[in-house]
Tab-separated table of C-alpha atoms in Angstrom:
chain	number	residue	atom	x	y	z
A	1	UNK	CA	70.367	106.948	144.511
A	2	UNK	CA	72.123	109.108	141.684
A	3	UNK	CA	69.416	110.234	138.924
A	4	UNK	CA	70.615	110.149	135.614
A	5	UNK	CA	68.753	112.543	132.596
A	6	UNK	CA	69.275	111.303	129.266
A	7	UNK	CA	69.763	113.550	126.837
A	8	UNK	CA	70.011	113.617	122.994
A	9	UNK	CA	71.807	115.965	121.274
A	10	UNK	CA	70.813	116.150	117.707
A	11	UNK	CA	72.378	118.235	114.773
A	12	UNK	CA	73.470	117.992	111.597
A	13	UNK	CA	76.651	118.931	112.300
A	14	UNK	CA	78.730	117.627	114.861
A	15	UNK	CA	76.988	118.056	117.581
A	16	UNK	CA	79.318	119.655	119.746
A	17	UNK	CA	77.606	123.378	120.811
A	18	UNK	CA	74.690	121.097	122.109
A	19	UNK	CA	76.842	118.852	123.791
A	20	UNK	CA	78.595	121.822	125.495
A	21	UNK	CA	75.062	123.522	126.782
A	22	UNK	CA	73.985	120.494	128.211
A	23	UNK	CA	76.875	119.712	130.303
A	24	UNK	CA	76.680	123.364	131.617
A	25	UNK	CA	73.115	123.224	131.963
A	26	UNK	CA	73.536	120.253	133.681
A	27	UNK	CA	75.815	121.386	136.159
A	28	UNK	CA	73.371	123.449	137.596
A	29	UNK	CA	71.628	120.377	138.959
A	30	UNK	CA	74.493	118.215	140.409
A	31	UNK	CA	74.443	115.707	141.778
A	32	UNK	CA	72.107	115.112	138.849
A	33	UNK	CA	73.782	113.162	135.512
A	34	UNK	CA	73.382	114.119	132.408
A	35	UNK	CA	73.623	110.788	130.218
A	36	UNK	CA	74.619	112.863	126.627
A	37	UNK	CA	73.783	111.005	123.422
A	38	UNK	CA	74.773	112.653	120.328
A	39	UNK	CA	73.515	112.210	116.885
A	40	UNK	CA	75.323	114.186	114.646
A	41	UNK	CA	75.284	114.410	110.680
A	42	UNK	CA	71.581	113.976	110.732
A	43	UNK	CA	70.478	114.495	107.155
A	44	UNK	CA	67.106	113.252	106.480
A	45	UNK	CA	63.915	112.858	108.638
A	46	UNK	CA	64.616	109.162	108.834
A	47	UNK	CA	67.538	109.573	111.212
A	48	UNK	CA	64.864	111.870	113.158
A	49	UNK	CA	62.752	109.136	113.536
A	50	UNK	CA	65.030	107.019	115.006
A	51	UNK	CA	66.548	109.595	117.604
A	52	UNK	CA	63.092	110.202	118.464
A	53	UNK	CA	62.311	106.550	119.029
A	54	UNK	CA	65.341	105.872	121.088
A	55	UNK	CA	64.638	108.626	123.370
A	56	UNK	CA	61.024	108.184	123.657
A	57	UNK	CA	62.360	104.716	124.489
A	58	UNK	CA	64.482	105.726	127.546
A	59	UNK	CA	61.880	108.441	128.387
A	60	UNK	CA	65.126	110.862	127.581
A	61	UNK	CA	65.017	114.711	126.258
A	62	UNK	CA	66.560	116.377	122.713
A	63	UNK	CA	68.289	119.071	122.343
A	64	UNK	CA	68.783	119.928	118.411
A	65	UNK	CA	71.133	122.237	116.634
A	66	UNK	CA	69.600	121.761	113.044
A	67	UNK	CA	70.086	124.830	110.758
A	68	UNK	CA	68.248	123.317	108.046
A	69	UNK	CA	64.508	124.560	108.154
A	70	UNK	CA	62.915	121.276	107.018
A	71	UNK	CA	65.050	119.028	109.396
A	72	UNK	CA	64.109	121.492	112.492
A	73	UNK	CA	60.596	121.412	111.514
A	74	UNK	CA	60.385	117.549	111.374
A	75	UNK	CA	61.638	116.928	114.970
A	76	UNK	CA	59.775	119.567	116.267
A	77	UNK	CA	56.326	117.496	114.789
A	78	UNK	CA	58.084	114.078	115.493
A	79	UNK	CA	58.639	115.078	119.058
A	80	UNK	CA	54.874	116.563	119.232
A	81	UNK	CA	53.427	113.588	118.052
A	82	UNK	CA	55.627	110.637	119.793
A	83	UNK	CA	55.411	112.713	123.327
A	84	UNK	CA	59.128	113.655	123.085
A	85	UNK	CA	60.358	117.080	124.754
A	86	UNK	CA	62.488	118.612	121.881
A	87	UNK	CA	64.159	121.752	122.379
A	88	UNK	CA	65.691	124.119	119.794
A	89	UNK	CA	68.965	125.551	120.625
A	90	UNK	CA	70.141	127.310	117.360
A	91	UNK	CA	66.506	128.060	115.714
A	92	UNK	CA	65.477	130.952	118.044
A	93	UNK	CA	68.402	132.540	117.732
A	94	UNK	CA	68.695	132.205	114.318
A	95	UNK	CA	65.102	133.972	113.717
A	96	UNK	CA	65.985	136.664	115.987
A	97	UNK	CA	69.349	137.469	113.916
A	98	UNK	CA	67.574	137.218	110.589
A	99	UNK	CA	65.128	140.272	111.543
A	100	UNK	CA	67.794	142.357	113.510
A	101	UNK	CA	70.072	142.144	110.593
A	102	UNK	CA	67.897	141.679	107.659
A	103	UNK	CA	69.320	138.726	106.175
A	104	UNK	CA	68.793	135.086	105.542
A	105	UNK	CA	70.276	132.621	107.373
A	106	UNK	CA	72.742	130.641	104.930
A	107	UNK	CA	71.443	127.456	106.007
A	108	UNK	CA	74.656	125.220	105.862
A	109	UNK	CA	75.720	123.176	108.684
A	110	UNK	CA	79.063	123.432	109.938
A	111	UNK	CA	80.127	126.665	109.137
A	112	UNK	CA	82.272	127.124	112.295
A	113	UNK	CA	84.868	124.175	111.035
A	114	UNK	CA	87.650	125.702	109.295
A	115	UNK	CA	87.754	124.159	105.229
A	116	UNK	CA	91.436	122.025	105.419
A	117	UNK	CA	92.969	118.996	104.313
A	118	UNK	CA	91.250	117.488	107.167
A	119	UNK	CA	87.606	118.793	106.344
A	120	UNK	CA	88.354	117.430	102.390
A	121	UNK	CA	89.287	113.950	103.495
A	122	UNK	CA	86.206	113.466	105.409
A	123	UNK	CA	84.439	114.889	102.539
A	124	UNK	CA	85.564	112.072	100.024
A	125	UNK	CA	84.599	109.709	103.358
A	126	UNK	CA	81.155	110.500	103.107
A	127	UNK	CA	81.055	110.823	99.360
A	128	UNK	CA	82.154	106.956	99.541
A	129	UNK	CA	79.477	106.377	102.161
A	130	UNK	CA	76.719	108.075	99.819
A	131	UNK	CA	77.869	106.090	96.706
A	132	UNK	CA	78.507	102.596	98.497
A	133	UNK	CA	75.030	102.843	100.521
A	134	UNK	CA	73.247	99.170	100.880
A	135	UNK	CA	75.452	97.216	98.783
A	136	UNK	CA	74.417	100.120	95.469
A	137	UNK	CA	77.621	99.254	94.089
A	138	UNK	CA	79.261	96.390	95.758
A	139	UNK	CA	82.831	97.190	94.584
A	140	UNK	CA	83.124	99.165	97.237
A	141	UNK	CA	83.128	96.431	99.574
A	142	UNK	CA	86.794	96.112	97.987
A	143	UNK	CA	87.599	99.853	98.473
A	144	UNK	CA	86.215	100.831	101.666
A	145	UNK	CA	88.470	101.210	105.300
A	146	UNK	CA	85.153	99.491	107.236
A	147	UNK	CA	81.973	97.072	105.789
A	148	UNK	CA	78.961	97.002	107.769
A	149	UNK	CA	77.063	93.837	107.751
A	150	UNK	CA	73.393	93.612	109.040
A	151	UNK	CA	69.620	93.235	108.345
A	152	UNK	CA	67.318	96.339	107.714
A	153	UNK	CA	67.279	99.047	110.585
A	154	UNK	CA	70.325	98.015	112.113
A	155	UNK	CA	71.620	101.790	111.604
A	156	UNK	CA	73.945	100.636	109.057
A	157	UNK	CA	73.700	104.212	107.205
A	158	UNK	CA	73.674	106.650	110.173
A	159	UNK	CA	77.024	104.111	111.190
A	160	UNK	CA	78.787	105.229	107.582
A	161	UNK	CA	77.960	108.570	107.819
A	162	UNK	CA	79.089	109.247	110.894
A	163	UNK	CA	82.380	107.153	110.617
A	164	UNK	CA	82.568	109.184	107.248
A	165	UNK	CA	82.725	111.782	109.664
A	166	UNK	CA	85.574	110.392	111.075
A	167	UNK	CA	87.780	109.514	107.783
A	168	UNK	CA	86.934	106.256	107.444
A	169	UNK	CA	85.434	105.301	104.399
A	170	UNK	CA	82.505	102.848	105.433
A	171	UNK	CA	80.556	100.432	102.626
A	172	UNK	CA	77.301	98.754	103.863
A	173	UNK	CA	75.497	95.572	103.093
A	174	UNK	CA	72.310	94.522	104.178
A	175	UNK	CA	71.695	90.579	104.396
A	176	UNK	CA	68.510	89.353	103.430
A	177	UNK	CA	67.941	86.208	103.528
A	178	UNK	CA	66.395	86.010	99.587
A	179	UNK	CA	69.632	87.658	98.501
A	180	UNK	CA	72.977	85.924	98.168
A	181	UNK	CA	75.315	88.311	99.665
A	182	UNK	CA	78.051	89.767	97.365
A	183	UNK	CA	81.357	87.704	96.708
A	184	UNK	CA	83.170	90.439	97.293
A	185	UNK	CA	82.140	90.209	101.457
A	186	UNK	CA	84.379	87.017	101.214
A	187	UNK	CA	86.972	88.280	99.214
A	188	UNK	CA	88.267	90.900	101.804
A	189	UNK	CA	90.348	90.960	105.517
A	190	UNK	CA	87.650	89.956	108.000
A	191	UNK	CA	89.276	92.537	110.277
A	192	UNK	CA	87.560	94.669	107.838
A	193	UNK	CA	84.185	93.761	108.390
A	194	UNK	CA	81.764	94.834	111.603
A	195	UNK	CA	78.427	92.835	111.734
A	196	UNK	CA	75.583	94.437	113.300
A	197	UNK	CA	72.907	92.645	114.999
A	198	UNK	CA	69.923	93.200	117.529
A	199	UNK	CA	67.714	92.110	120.012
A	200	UNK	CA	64.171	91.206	118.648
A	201	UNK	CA	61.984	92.873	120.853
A	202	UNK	CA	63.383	95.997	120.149
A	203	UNK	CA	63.924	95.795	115.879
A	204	UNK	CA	60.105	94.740	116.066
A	205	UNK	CA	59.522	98.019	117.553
A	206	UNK	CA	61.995	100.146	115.512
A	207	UNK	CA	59.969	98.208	112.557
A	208	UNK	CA	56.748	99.247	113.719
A	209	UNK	CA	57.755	102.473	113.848
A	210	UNK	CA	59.052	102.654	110.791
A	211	UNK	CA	56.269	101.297	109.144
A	212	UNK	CA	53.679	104.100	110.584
A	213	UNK	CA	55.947	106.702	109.644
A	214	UNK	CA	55.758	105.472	106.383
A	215	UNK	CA	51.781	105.358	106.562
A	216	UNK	CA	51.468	101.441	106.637
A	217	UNK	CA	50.025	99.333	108.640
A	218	UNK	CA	52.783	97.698	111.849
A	219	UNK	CA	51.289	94.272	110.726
A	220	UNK	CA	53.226	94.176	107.811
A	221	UNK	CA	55.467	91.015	107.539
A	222	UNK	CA	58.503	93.719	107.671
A	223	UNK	CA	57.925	94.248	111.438
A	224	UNK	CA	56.703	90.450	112.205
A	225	UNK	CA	58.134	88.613	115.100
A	226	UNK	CA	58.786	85.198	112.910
A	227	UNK	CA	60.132	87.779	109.735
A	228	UNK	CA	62.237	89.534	112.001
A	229	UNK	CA	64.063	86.128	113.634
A	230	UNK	CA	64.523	84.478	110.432
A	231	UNK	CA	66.419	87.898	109.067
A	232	UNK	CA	68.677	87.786	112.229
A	233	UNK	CA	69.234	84.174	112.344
A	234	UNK	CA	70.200	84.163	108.678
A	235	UNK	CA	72.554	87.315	109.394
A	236	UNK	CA	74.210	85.484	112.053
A	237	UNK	CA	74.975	82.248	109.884
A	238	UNK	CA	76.584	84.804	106.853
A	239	UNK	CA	78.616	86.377	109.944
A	240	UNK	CA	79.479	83.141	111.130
A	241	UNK	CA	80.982	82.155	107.564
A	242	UNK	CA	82.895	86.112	107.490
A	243	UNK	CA	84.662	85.271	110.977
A	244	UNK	CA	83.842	89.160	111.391
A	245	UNK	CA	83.364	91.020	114.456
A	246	UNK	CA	79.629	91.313	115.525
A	247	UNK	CA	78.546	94.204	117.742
A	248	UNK	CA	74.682	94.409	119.061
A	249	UNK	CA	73.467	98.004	118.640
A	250	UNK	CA	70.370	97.532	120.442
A	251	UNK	CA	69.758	100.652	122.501
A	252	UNK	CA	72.796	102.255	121.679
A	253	UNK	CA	73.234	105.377	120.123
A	254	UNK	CA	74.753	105.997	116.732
A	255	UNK	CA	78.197	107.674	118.458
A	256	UNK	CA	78.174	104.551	120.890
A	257	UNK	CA	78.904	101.952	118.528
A	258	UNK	CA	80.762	103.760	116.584
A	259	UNK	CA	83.228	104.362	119.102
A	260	UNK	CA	83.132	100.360	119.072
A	261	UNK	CA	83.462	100.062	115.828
A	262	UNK	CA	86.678	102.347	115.222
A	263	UNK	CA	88.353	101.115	118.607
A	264	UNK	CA	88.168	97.551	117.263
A	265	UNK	CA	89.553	98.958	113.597
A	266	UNK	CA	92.605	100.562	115.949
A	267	UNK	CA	93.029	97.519	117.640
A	268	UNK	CA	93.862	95.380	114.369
A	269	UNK	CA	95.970	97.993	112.581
């Protein structure tokens, strides 16, 4: 039987020097697979925590290229405390050219992409993802290329910022069943709109999770079985009424559905 090694491969840039050690790394170990899962654009420890759930999860690895301090720091505790390997490509390295040279590290992801036309438009993509976050400003339901539909923790943010990534510019909405969701959902191509939904075994975990990062206790009603099927049931009806497409995300990566996402969007254009 063929033994597969899951492997995450965080940064907060792309992703792709990770990517690239792993699959030689990997090599060494044929016939061995090497299931890469990347989770690029990571900005805040909240995107840690749920790389670090998924893997701990499918009892995979991570291998990080974070050049921000903080970020490397929290998945390095994260991974201590949840039981998940994590190992540090860029950060040793880094160190090791700081005192050989003298000089601090500039800190910014991404340096190695050359600044274009191309680098600019995806920078106005994520601006638009940072400014139409959970439904801030719902006109930009009207604006955006993409509108994510879904209840809390269905990666609706990670999905925006890394379809940013991509040029798309992404709005989000999360439905809540006390809320009325904004006219503007209804006023717009369904084609448009991607609904995310999600087994409930696994959102009462992500929940949970949550929840103790956050220093409260998992028996909050946020994370409750009943709270948690009444969210998704009342997600599917609104869904239902959009005619939208609805993709489950549960155990898939960030990059996964994504893919999903903007191979449906090609699709219909």
């Amino acid at each position: 039987m063929e033994q597969n090694l899951i492997v995450y491969v965080v940064s907060d840039s792309a992703g792709e020097t990770g990517e690239f050690v792993v699959r030689a790394a990997a090599a060494q170990f044929h016939p061995i697979h090497a299931d890469i899962r990347r989770a690029p654009f990571i900005q805040d420890v909240s995107a840690l925590e749920r790389v670090i759930q998924r893997a701990k999860l499918t009892g995979g690895i991570i291998l990080f290229t974070l050049v921000i301090p903080e970020l490397r720091e929290a998945l390095i505790q994260l991974g201590r405390t949840q039981g998940v390997e994590c190992i540090d490509l860029l950060g040793p390295l880094v160190e090791s050219l700081e005192r050989q040279t003298g000089k601090s590290a500039r800190q910014e992801p991404g340096l190695n992409h050359v600044l274009d036309a191309d680098y600019f438009r995806k920078v106005d993509a994520v601006e638009f993802a940072v400014k139409y976050d959970d439904a801030r400003d719902t006109t930009g339901v009207l604006k955006a290329d993409i509108v994510l539909v879904g209840v809390s923790r269905t990666s609706k943010t990670p999905l925006s910022m890394y379809l940013a990534h991509k040029k798309y510019k992404v709005a989000n909405v999360p439905l809540v069943p006390e809320l009325k969701p904004p006219k503007e959902l209804f006023e717009i191509r369904k084609d448009k709109i991607i609904g995310l939904t999600i087994g409930v075994p696994y959102l009462n975990i992500i929940r949970k999770e949550r929840l103790k990062a956050l220093g409260l206790p998992d028996s909050a009603a946020y994370a409750a079985t009943t709270r948690i099927e009444q969210e998704l049931a009342y997600a599917e009806s609104i869904m239902k009424q959009l005619d939208c497409t609805i993709i489950d995300v549960s155990f898939r990566a960030v990059e996964e559905t994504a893919s999903l996402i903007m191979e449906r969007i090609r699709l219909q254009n």
